[in-house]
mmCIF file of C-alpha atoms in Angstrom:
data_model
loop_
_atom_site.group_PDB
_atom_site.id
_atom_site.type_symbol
_atom_site.label_atom_id
_atom_site.label_comp_id
_atom_site.label_asym_id
_atom_site.label_seq_id
_atom_site.Cartn_x
_atom_site.Cartn_y
_atom_site.Cartn_z
ATOM 1 C CA UNK A 299 -2.683 -16.014 12.801
ATOM 2 C CA UNK A 300 -3.320 -15.936 9.063
ATOM 3 C CA UNK A 301 -1.041 -14.904 6.224
ATOM 4 C CA UNK A 302 -2.289 -13.347 2.999
ATOM 5 C CA UNK A 303 0.170 -12.910 0.122
ATOM 6 C CA UNK A 304 0.092 -11.695 -3.438
ATOM 7 C CA UNK A 305 2.305 -11.141 -6.462
ATOM 8 C CA UNK A 306 1.581 -9.070 -9.541
ATOM 9 C CA UNK A 307 3.396 -8.247 -12.735
ATOM 10 C CA UNK A 308 2.876 -5.188 -14.930
ATOM 11 C CA UNK A 309 3.935 -4.797 -18.572
ATOM 12 C CA UNK A 310 4.479 -8.553 -18.858
ATOM 13 C CA UNK A 311 2.972 -9.141 -22.303
ATOM 14 C CA UNK A 312 2.383 -5.593 -23.550
ATOM 15 C CA UNK A 313 4.960 -3.048 -22.497
ATOM 16 C CA UNK A 314 3.909 0.568 -22.220
ATOM 17 C CA UNK A 315 6.034 3.306 -23.689
ATOM 18 C CA UNK A 316 8.470 4.979 -21.321
ATOM 19 C CA UNK A 317 9.233 8.677 -21.475
ATOM 20 C CA UNK A 318 12.811 8.112 -20.333
ATOM 21 C CA UNK A 319 15.676 7.347 -22.703
ATOM 22 C CA UNK A 320 17.427 4.995 -20.316
ATOM 23 C CA UNK A 321 17.892 4.230 -16.639
ATOM 24 C CA UNK A 322 21.010 6.394 -16.318
ATOM 25 C CA UNK A 323 19.361 9.680 -17.307
ATOM 26 C CA UNK A 324 15.834 9.808 -15.898
ATOM 27 C CA UNK A 325 15.471 13.521 -16.736
ATOM 28 C CA UNK A 326 15.741 12.929 -20.511
ATOM 29 C CA UNK A 327 12.431 13.468 -22.336
ATOM 30 C CA UNK A 328 13.539 13.405 -25.984
ATOM 31 C CA UNK A 329 13.128 9.819 -27.222
ATOM 32 C CA UNK A 330 9.710 8.399 -26.389
ATOM 33 C CA UNK A 331 10.173 5.018 -28.076
ATOM 34 C CA UNK A 332 11.911 3.252 -25.206
ATOM 35 C CA UNK A 333 9.957 0.373 -23.678
ATOM 36 C CA UNK A 334 9.119 0.324 -19.958
ATOM 37 C CA UNK A 335 10.836 -2.158 -17.699
ATOM 38 C CA UNK A 336 8.857 -5.012 -16.179
ATOM 39 C CA UNK A 337 7.301 -4.044 -12.841
ATOM 40 C CA UNK A 338 6.780 -6.664 -10.148
ATOM 41 C CA UNK A 339 4.898 -6.111 -6.904
ATOM 42 C CA UNK A 340 4.752 -8.456 -3.916
ATOM 43 C CA UNK A 341 2.686 -8.043 -0.781
ATOM 44 C CA UNK A 342 2.135 -9.806 2.511
ATOM 45 C CA UNK A 343 -0.385 -9.204 5.260
ATOM 46 C CA UNK A 344 -0.678 -10.978 8.595
ATOM 47 C CA UNK A 345 -3.890 -11.152 10.599
ATOM 48 C CA UNK A 346 -3.503 -11.567 14.344
ATOM 49 C CA UNK A 347 -6.638 -12.020 16.435
ATOM 50 C CA UNK A 348 -5.679 -10.531 19.791
ATOM 51 C CA UNK A 349 -9.114 -11.456 21.160
ATOM 52 C CA UNK A 350 -12.602 -11.970 19.725
ATOM 53 C CA UNK A 351 -13.061 -8.237 19.034
ATOM 54 C CA UNK A 352 -9.534 -6.985 18.351
ATOM 55 C CA UNK A 353 -7.311 -7.616 15.328
ATOM 56 C CA UNK A 354 -3.821 -6.475 14.394
ATOM 57 C CA UNK A 355 -2.637 -6.402 10.744
ATOM 58 C CA UNK A 356 1.081 -5.877 10.007
ATOM 59 C CA UNK A 357 1.720 -5.622 6.264
ATOM 60 C CA UNK A 358 4.418 -5.063 3.651
ATOM 61 C CA UNK A 359 4.302 -4.156 -0.039
ATOM 62 C CA UNK A 360 7.348 -3.998 -2.317
ATOM 63 C CA UNK A 361 7.445 -2.915 -5.952
ATOM 64 C CA UNK A 362 10.401 -3.226 -8.338
ATOM 65 C CA UNK A 363 10.753 -1.702 -11.802
ATOM 66 C CA UNK A 364 14.176 -1.518 -13.377
ATOM 67 C CA UNK A 365 16.438 0.435 -11.007
ATOM 68 C CA UNK A 366 13.484 1.762 -9.006
ATOM 69 C CA UNK A 367 12.342 0.106 -5.784
ATOM 70 C CA UNK A 368 9.545 1.056 -3.427
ATOM 71 C CA UNK A 369 8.700 -0.567 -0.086
ATOM 72 C CA UNK A 370 5.783 0.195 2.219
ATOM 73 C CA UNK A 371 5.590 -1.262 5.709
ATOM 74 C CA UNK A 372 2.754 -0.602 8.075
ATOM 75 C CA UNK A 373 0.241 -1.865 10.528
ATOM 76 C CA UNK A 374 -3.485 -1.551 11.079
ATOM 77 C CA UNK A 375 -5.565 -2.106 14.188
ATOM 78 C CA UNK A 376 -9.262 -3.051 14.220
ATOM 79 C CA UNK A 377 -11.471 -2.939 17.312
ATOM 80 C CA UNK A 378 -15.017 -4.229 16.796
ATOM 81 C CA UNK A 379 -17.952 -3.539 19.060
ATOM 82 C CA UNK A 380 -20.945 -5.652 19.958
ATOM 83 C CA UNK A 381 -21.207 -9.371 19.362
ATOM 84 C CA UNK A 382 -22.259 -9.081 15.697
ATOM 85 C CA UNK A 383 -18.935 -7.448 14.710
ATOM 86 C CA UNK A 384 -20.747 -5.095 12.338
ATOM 87 C CA UNK A 385 -19.256 -1.944 13.860
ATOM 88 C CA UNK A 386 -15.555 -1.289 14.335
ATOM 89 C CA UNK A 387 -12.894 1.382 14.634
ATOM 90 C CA UNK A 388 -9.767 1.199 12.478
ATOM 91 C CA UNK A 389 -6.413 2.915 12.974
ATOM 92 C CA UNK A 390 -3.072 2.487 11.281
ATOM 93 C CA UNK A 391 0.268 3.861 10.207
ATOM 94 C CA UNK A 392 2.701 3.118 7.409
ATOM 95 C CA UNK A 393 6.117 4.196 6.209
ATOM 96 C CA UNK A 394 7.019 4.320 2.511
ATOM 97 C CA UNK A 395 10.657 3.903 1.557
ATOM 98 C CA UNK A 396 12.185 4.386 -1.897
ATOM 99 C CA UNK A 397 15.663 3.940 -3.277
ATOM 100 C CA UNK A 398 17.792 6.854 -4.362
ATOM 101 C CA UNK A 399 21.088 6.661 -6.199
ATOM 102 C CA UNK A 400 22.969 5.272 -3.210
ATOM 103 C CA UNK A 401 20.572 4.145 -0.483
ATOM 104 C CA UNK A 402 17.002 3.695 0.655
ATOM 105 C CA UNK A 403 15.255 6.708 2.182
ATOM 106 C CA UNK A 404 11.886 7.174 3.877
ATOM 107 C CA UNK A 405 9.666 9.296 1.651
ATOM 108 C CA UNK A 406 6.234 9.367 3.336
ATOM 109 C CA UNK A 407 4.634 8.682 6.684
ATOM 110 C CA UNK A 408 0.951 7.809 6.504
ATOM 111 C CA UNK A 409 -1.665 7.781 9.248
ATOM 112 C CA UNK A 410 -5.191 6.482 8.861
ATOM 113 C CA UNK A 411 -8.396 6.177 10.848
ATOM 114 C CA UNK A 412 -11.710 4.676 9.882
ATOM 115 C CA UNK A 413 -15.119 3.659 11.081
ATOM 116 C CA UNK A 414 -16.710 0.417 9.888
ATOM 117 C CA UNK A 415 -20.447 -0.142 9.830
ATOM 118 C CA UNK A 416 -22.438 -2.797 7.950
ATOM 119 C CA UNK A 417 -19.562 -3.889 5.629
ATOM 120 C CA UNK A 418 -18.541 -0.313 4.747
ATOM 121 C CA UNK A 419 -15.493 1.573 6.010
ATOM 122 C CA UNK A 420 -15.426 5.356 5.953
ATOM 123 C CA UNK A 421 -11.746 6.218 6.184
ATOM 124 C CA UNK A 422 -9.480 9.220 6.540
ATOM 125 C CA UNK A 423 -5.840 9.062 5.521
ATOM 126 C CA UNK A 424 -3.106 11.663 5.943
ATOM 127 C CA UNK A 425 0.337 11.434 4.300
ATOM 128 C CA UNK A 426 3.270 13.561 5.424
ATOM 129 C CA UNK A 427 6.147 13.958 2.928
ATOM 130 C CA UNK A 428 9.312 13.172 4.894
ATOM 131 C CA UNK A 429 11.692 13.480 1.929
ATOM 132 C CA UNK A 430 10.391 16.915 0.974
ATOM 133 C CA UNK A 431 10.609 18.075 4.590
ATOM 134 C CA UNK A 432 14.250 16.958 4.797
ATOM 135 C CA UNK A 433 15.436 18.371 1.451
ATOM 136 C CA UNK A 434 13.243 21.414 0.862
ATOM 137 C CA UNK A 435 12.039 22.324 4.376
ATOM 138 C CA UNK A 436 8.504 22.257 2.924
ATOM 139 C CA UNK A 437 6.817 18.917 3.417
ATOM 140 C CA UNK A 438 4.132 17.795 1.027
ATOM 141 C CA UNK A 439 0.848 16.687 2.513
ATOM 142 C CA UNK A 440 -2.078 14.721 1.190
ATOM 143 C CA UNK A 441 -5.418 14.020 2.780
ATOM 144 C CA UNK A 442 -7.762 11.328 1.504
ATOM 145 C CA UNK A 443 -11.317 10.388 2.344
ATOM 146 C CA UNK A 444 -12.418 6.928 1.228
ATOM 147 C CA UNK A 445 -15.455 4.698 1.279
ATOM 148 C CA UNK A 446 -14.675 0.973 1.088
ATOM 149 C CA UNK A 447 -17.079 -1.913 0.611
ATOM 150 C CA UNK A 448 -15.706 -4.888 2.519
ATOM 151 C CA UNK A 449 -18.097 -7.385 0.963
ATOM 152 C CA UNK A 450 -19.542 -10.577 2.328
ATOM 153 C CA UNK A 451 -17.416 -13.653 1.688
ATOM 154 C CA UNK A 452 -16.636 -17.133 2.905
ATOM 155 C CA UNK A 453 -12.899 -17.464 3.517
ATOM 156 C CA UNK A 454 -13.083 -21.276 3.467
ATOM 157 C CA UNK A 455 -13.499 -21.501 -0.321
ATOM 158 C CA UNK A 456 -11.241 -23.688 -2.456
ATOM 159 C CA UNK A 457 -8.052 -21.706 -3.285
ATOM 160 C CA UNK A 458 -9.776 -18.295 -3.050
ATOM 161 C CA UNK A 459 -12.483 -16.754 -0.869
ATOM 162 C CA UNK A 460 -15.988 -17.093 -2.285
ATOM 163 C CA UNK A 461 -18.075 -13.921 -2.527
#
């Protein structure tokens, strides 16, 4: 098992302009001179090798900016073929949760599938809008096609992987 973690901060030294007057009235668009709140994002990803050709990746991402919070939890599965591990199938699901005025609510359910060959992943992702389905009886949908270069790296580098 391996653990990968990360932390990022946005608007730390140079704050962007916010279009909201304050946190209590997010629909106000009159005064555009209010500074954005600091945004912090943390993430964690575990890598479990179930066997020499199968991996399981549970993950979590959380982002905080002023009164707004966003959490995404999910898992991916990777099944490689052949001994060279250059070809693999990927599948995964995630749930995005956001805070409202009183509680946290699920907002999106995402499903993904991909095919890896020679350090590239061709992926398909589908997001189903749970919040819109619950409140408006019309869910929002999004479909994404992606091409990802995995890269060739040595994970035994000092502090960081070496590419």
